[in-house]
Tab-separated table of C-alpha atoms in Angstrom:
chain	number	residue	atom	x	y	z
K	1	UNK	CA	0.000	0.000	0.000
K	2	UNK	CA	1.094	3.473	-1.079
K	3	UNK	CA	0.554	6.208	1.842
K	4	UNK	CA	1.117	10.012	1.247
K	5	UNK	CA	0.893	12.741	3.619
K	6	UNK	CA	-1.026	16.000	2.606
K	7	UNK	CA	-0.848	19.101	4.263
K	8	UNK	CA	-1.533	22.941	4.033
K	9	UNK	CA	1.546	25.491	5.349
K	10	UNK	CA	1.876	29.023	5.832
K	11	UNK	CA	4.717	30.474	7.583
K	12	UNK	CA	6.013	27.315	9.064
K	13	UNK	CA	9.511	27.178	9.053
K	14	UNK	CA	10.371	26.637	12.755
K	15	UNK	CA	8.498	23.666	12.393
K	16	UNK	CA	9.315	22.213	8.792
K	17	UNK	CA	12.288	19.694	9.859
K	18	UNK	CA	10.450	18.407	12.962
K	19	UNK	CA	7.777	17.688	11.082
K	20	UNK	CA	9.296	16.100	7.687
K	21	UNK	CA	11.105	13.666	10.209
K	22	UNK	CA	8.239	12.849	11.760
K	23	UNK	CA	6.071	12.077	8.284
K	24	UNK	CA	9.283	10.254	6.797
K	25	UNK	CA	7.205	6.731	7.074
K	26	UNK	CA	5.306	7.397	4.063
K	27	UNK	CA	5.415	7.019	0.685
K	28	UNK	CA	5.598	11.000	-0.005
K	29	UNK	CA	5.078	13.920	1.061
K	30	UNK	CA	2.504	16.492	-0.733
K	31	UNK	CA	2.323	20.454	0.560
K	32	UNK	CA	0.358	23.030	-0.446
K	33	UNK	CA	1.823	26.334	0.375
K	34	UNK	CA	-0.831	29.155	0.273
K	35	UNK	CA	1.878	32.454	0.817
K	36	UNK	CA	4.541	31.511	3.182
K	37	UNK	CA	6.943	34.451	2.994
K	38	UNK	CA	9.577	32.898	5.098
K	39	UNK	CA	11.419	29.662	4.313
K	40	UNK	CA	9.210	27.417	4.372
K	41	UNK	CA	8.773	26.401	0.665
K	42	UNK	CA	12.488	25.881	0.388
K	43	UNK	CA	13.250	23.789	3.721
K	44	UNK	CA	10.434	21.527	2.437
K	45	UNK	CA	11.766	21.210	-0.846
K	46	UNK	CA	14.989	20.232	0.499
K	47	UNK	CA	13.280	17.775	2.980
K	48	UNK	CA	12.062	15.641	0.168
K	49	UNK	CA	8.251	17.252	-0.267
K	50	UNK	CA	6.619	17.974	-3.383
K	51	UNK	CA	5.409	21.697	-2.771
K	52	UNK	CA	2.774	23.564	-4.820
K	53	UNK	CA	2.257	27.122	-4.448
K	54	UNK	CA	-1.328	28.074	-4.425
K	55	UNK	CA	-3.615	31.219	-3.635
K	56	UNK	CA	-6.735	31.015	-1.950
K	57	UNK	CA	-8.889	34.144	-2.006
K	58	UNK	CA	-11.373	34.777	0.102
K	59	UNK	CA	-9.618	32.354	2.440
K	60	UNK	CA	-11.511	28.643	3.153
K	61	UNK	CA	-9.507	26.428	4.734
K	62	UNK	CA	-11.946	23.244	2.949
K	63	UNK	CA	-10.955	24.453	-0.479
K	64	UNK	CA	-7.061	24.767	0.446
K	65	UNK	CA	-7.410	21.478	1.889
K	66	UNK	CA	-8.918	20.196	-0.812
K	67	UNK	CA	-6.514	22.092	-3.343
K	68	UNK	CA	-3.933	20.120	-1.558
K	69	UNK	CA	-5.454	16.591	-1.902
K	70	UNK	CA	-6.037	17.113	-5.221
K	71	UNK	CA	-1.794	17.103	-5.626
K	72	UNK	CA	-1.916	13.091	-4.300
K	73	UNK	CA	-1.090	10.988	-7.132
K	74	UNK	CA	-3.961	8.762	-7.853
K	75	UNK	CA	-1.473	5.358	-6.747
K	76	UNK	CA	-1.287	6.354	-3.901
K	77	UNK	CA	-4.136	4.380	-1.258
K	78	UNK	CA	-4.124	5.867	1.934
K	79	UNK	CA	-3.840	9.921	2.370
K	80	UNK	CA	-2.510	10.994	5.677
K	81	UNK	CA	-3.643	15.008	6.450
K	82	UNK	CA	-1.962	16.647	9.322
K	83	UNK	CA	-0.610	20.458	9.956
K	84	UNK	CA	3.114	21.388	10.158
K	85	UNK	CA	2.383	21.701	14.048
K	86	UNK	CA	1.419	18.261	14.733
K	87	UNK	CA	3.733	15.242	15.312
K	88	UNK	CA	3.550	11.478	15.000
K	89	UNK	CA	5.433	8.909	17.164
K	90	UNK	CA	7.325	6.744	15.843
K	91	UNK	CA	6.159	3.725	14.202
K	92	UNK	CA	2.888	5.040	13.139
K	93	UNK	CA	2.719	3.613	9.331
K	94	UNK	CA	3.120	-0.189	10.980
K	95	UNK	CA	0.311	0.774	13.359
K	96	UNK	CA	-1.547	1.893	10.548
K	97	UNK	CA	-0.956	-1.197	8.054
K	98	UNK	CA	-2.394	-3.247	10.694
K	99	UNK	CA	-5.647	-1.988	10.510
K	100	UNK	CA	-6.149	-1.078	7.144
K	101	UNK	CA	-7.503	-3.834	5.199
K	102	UNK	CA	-7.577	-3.267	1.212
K	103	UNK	CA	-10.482	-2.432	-0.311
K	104	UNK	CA	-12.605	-2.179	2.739
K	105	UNK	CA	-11.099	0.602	5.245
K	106	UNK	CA	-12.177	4.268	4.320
K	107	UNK	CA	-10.624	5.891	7.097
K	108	UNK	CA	-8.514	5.300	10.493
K	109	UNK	CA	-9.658	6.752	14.330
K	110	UNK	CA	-6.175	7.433	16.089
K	111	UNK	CA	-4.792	9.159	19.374
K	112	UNK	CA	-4.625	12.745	19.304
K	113	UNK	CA	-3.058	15.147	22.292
K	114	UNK	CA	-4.704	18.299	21.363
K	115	UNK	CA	-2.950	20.273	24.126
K	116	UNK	CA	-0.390	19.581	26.520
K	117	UNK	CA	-0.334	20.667	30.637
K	118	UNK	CA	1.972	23.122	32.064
K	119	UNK	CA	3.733	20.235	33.247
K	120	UNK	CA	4.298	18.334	30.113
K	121	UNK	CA	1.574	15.826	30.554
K	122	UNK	CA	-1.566	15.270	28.061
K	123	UNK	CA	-3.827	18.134	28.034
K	124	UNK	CA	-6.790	17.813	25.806
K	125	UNK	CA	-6.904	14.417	23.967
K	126	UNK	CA	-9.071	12.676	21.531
K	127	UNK	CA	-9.733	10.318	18.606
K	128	UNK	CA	-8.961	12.080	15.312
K	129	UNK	CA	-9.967	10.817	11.732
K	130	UNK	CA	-7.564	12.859	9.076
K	131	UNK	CA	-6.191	9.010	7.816
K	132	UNK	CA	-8.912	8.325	4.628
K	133	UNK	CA	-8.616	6.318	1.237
K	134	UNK	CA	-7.827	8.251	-1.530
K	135	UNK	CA	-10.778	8.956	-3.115
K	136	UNK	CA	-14.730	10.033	-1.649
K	137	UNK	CA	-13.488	12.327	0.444
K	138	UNK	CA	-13.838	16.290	0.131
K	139	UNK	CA	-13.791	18.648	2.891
K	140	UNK	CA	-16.230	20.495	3.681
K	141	UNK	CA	-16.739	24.175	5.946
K	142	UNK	CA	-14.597	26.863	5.608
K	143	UNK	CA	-12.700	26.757	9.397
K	144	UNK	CA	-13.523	23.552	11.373
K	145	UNK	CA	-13.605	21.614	8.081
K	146	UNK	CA	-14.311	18.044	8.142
K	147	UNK	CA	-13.848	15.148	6.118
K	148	UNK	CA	-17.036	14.250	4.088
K	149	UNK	CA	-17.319	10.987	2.577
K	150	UNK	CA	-19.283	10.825	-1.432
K	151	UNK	CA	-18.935	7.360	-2.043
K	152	UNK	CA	-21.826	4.947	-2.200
K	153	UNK	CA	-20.245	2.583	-0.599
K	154	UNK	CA	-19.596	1.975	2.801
K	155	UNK	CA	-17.636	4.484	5.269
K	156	UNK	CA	-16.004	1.691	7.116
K	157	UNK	CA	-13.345	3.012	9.915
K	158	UNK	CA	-11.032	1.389	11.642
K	159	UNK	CA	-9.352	2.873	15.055
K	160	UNK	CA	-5.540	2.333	15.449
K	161	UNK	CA	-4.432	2.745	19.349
K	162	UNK	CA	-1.158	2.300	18.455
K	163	UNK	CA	-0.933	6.105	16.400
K	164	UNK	CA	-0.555	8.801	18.965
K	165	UNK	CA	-0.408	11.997	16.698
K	166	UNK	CA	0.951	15.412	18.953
K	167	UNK	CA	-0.043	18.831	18.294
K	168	UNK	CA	2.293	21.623	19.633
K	169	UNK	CA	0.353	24.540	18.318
K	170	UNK	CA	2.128	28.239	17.588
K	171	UNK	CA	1.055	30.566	20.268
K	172	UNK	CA	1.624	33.310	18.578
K	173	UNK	CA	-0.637	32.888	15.635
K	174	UNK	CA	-3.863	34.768	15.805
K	175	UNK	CA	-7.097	32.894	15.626
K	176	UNK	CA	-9.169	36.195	14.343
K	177	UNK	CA	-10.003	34.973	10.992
K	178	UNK	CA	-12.145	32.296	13.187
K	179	UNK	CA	-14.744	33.597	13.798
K	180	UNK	CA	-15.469	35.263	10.434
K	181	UNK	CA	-14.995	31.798	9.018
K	182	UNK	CA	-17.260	30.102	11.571
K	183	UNK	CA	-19.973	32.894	10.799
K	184	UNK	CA	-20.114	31.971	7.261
K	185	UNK	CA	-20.054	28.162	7.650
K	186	UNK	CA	-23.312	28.695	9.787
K	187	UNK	CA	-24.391	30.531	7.154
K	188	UNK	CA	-23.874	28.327	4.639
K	189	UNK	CA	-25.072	25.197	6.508
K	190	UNK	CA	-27.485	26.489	9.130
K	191	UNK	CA	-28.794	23.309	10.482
K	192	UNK	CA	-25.223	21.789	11.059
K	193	UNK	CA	-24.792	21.576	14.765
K	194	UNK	CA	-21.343	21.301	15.307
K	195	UNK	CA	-20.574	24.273	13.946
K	196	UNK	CA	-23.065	26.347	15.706
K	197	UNK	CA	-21.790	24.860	18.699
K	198	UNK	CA	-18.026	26.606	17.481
K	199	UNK	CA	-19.366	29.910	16.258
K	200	UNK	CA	-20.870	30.260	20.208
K	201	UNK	CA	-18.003	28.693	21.462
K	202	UNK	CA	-15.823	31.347	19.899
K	203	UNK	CA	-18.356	34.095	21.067
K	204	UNK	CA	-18.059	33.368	24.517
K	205	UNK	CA	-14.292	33.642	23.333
K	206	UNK	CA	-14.270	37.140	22.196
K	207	UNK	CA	-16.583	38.266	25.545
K	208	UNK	CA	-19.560	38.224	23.349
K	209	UNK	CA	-21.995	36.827	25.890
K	210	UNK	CA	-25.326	38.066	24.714
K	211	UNK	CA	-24.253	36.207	21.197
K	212	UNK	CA	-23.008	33.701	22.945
K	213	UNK	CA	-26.250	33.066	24.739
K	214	UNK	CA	-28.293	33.194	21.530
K	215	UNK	CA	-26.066	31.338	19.357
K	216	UNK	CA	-26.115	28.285	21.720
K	217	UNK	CA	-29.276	28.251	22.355
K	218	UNK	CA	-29.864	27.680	18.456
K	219	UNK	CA	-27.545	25.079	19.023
K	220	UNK	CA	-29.292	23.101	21.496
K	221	UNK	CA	-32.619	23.403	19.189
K	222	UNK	CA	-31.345	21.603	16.323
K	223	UNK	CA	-32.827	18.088	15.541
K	224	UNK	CA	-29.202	17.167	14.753
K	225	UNK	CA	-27.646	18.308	18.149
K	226	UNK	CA	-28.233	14.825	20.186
K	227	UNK	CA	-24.432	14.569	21.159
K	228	UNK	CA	-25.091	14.887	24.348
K	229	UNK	CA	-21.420	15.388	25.837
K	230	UNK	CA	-21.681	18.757	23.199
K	231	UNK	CA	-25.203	19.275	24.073
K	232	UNK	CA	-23.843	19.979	28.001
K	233	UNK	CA	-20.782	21.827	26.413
K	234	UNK	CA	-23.162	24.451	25.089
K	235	UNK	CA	-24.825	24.590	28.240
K	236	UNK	CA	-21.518	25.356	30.113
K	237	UNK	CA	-21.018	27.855	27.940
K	238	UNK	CA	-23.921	29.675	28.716
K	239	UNK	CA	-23.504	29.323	31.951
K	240	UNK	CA	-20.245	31.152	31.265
K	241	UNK	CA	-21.825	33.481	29.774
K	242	UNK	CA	-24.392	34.481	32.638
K	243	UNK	CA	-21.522	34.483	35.220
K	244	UNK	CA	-19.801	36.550	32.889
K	245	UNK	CA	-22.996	39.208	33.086
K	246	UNK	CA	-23.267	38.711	36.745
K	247	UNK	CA	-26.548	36.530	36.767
K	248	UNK	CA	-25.183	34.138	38.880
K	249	UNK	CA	-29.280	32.412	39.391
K	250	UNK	CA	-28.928	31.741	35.595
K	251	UNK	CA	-25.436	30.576	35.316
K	252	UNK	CA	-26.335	27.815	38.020
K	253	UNK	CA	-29.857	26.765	36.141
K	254	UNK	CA	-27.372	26.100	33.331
K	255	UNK	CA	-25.074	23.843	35.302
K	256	UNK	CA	-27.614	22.092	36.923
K	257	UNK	CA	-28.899	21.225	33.367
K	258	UNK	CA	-25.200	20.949	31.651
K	259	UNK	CA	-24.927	18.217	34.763
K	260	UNK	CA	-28.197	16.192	33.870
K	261	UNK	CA	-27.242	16.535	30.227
K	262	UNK	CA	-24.353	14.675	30.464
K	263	UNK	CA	-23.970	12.972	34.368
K	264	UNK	CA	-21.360	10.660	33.571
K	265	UNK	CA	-18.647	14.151	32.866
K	266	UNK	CA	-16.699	15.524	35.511
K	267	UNK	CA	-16.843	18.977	33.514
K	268	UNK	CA	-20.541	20.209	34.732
K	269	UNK	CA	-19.834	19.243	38.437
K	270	UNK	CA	-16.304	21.108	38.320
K	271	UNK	CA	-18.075	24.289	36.850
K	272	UNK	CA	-20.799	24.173	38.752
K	273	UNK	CA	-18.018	24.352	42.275
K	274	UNK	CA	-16.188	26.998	40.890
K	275	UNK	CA	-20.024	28.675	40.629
K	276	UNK	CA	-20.516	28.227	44.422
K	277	UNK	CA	-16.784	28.741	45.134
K	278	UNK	CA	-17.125	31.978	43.875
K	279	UNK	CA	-20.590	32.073	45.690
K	280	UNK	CA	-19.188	31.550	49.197
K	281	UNK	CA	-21.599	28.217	48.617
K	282	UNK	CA	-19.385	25.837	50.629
K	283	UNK	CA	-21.856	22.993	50.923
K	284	UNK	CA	-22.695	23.061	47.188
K	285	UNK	CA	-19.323	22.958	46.270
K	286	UNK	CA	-18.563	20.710	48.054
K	287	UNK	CA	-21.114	18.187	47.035
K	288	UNK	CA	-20.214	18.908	43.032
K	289	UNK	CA	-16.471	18.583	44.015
K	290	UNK	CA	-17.448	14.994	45.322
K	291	UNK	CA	-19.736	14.077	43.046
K	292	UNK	CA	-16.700	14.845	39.841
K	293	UNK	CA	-14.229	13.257	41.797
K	294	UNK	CA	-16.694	9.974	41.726
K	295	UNK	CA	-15.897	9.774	38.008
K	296	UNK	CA	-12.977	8.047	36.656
K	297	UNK	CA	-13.314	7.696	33.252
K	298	UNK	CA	-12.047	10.293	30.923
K	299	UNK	CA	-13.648	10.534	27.407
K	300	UNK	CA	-11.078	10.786	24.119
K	301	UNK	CA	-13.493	13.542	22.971
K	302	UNK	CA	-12.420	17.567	22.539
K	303	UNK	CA	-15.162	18.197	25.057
K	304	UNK	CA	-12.855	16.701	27.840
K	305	UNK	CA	-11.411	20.114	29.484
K	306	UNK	CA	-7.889	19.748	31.369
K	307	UNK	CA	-9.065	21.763	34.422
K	308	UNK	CA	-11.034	18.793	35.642
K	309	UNK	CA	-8.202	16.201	36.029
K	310	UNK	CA	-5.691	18.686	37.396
K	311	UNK	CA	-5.644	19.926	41.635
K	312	UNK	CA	-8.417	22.364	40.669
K	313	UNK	CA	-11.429	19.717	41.753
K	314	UNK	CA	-8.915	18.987	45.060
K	315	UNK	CA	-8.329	22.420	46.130
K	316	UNK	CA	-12.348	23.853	45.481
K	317	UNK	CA	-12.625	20.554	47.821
K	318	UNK	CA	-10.394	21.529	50.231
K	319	UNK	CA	-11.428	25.399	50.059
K	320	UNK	CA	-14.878	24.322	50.864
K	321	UNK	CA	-14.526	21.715	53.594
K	322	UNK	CA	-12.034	23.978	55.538
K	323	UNK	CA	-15.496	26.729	55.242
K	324	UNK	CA	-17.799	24.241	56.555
K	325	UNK	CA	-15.032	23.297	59.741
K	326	UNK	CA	-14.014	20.235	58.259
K	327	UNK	CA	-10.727	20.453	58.652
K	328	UNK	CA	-8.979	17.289	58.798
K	329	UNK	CA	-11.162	16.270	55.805
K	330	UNK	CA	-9.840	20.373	54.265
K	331	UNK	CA	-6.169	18.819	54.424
K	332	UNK	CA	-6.231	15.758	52.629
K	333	UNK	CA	-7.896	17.289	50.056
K	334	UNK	CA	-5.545	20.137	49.963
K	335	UNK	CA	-2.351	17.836	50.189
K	336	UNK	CA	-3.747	15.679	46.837
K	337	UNK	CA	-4.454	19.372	45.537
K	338	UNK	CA	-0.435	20.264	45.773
K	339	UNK	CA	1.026	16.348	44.668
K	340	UNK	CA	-1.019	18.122	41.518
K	341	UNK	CA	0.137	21.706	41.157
K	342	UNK	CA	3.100	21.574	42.918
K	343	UNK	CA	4.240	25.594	42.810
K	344	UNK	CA	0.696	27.075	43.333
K	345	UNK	CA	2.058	29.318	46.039
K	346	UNK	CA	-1.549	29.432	47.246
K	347	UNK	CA	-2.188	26.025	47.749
K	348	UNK	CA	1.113	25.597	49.787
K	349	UNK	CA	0.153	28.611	51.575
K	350	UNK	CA	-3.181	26.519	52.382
K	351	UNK	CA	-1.840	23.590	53.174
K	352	UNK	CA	0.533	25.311	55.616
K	353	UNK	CA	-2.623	26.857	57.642
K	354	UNK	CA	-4.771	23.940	57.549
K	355	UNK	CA	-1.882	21.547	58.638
K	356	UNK	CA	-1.635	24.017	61.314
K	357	UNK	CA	-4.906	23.996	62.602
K	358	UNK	CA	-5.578	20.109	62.732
């Protein structure tokens, strides 16, 4: 089997090398450069890539995406998309031939670490899908674009556990042309529900609560919208939102319901005790710090948030039981809280008085 990696690149030369090493298991290597003005185009070039300069105007990242696919040589079977930002592990195209089984396989699930902790350790992770066959595929929305599958055949996937793609994203890039982007793919495709779920997502980004609010609320009326882990997103979102405004009665309604939504996520009980944290609710908090920490499982979905597997869920715990007088329970809670966040100056300084006091 032939594999190629496709990509788009714009201004990527600090990460060029690191990534052509990491792609190196394939067959070849196919980049579309849409106006890098730094080295990028020749570092890839000398790294073995093909590289077509392209222009894409008004700017859609589904048509450069597609532009670039289009460059795969028909021979080749499998088509591997990543960015110039992500990394593979080593090993990942014999992980990957496992799997695939000719002439039946459309497309591969594998491990992807969104974001990383302060600390080094897996942030954000989830199942990605950018490994397809060569042809049926298009994508489709302007920002958020996703793979859509033409065929009449069947969209078979397999899921490889032994691919762990990274992504070590440029801080410095600006995400403004989001949320332009995300306003026209709602536009365009009004009743898709993931991406009204992103355009409110990316309100309650820019402070924009009142759109925000509305925009979410669309989402959550959409026949298609019956995912419920993104269902209870939206609803923490809004509850965001309403904290953000000061309507602190509202913010809590949404919590309650973001928690019913979805009771099996640690995310609604962890908002919902930073809610009464900032309350002065001790007992509340208390209760939704316990009721998280009952939860072991952790999803491989984006909705997973990082804040509720680090010492936050310890330290509201530990906040709120030292409030209510229970301190011997307070300082267990607050010792797990720093093994977690080691140099939070505030949590030492908490376990200091606690330890003191018991």
């Amino acid at each position: 089997m032939k594999i190629a990696v496709y990509a788009i690149c714009k201004n990527e030369e600090k990460f060029v090398n690191r990534w052509l090493a990491s792609m190196s298991e394939a067959d070849g290597i196919f980049v579309c450069d849409t106006g890098s003005g730094d080295n990028s185009v020749k570092l890839l070039r000398e790294g073995g890539a093909v590289v077509n300069e392209i222009s894409v105007n008004p700017w859609r990242f589904d048509e450069a995406r597609n532009i670039s696919l289009s460059f795969v040589p028909e021979e080749y079977e499998i088509c591997v998309c990543t960015d110039l930002d992500e990394v593979f592990e080593r090993g990942w195209r014999k992980e990957l031939e496992k799997v695939w089984q000719k002439g039946k396989t459309t497309r591969v699930r594998y491990n992807y670490i969104w974001s990383f902790n302060p600390d080094g350790t897996p942030g954000v992770s989830f199942y990605a899908e950018k490994i397809h066959s060569r042809f049926g595929f298009k994508w489709v929305h302007p920002v958020h674009e996703v793979l859509e599958y033409s065929k009449t055949l069947p969209d078979n996937y397999a899921t490889a556990e032994g691919i762990l793609l990274k992504h070590y994203p440029d801080e410095s890039k600006s995400r403004a042309q989001y949320l332009e982007l995300l306003e026209l793919s709602v536009k365009e495709s009004p009743e898709d529900d993931r991406n009204m779920h992103y355009l409110g997502r990316e309100y309650m980004f820019y402070g924009r609560w009142d759109d925000c609010i509305r925009t979410l609320n669309r989402h959550l009326k959409l026949k298609s919208a019956v995912w419920a882990d993104e269902r209870a997103a939206s609803m923490r979102y809004i509850a965001r939102a309403y904290k953000a405004k000061g309507d602190f009665y509202n913010a809590k309604s949404w919590l309650y319901r973001a928690v019913a939504e979805a009771p099996y996520l640690r995310e609604g009980y962890t908002e919902a005790a930073l809610l009464a944290l900032d309350t002065g609710d001790w007992a509340f908090a208390f209760h939704m710090v316990s009721e998280a920490l009952k939860i072991t499982d952790r999803p491989k979905s984006y909705i997973s948030e990082a804040f509720c597997r680090d010492g936050v869920l310890y330290d509201i715990g530990s906040v709120a039981a030292f409030n209510m007088g229970l301190k011997e329970k307070a300082l267990i809670l607050c010792e797990k809280a720093l093994k977690l966040s080691p140099q939070d100056e505030r949590i030492k300084n908490n376990y200091k008085l606690i330890s003191g006091l018991t």
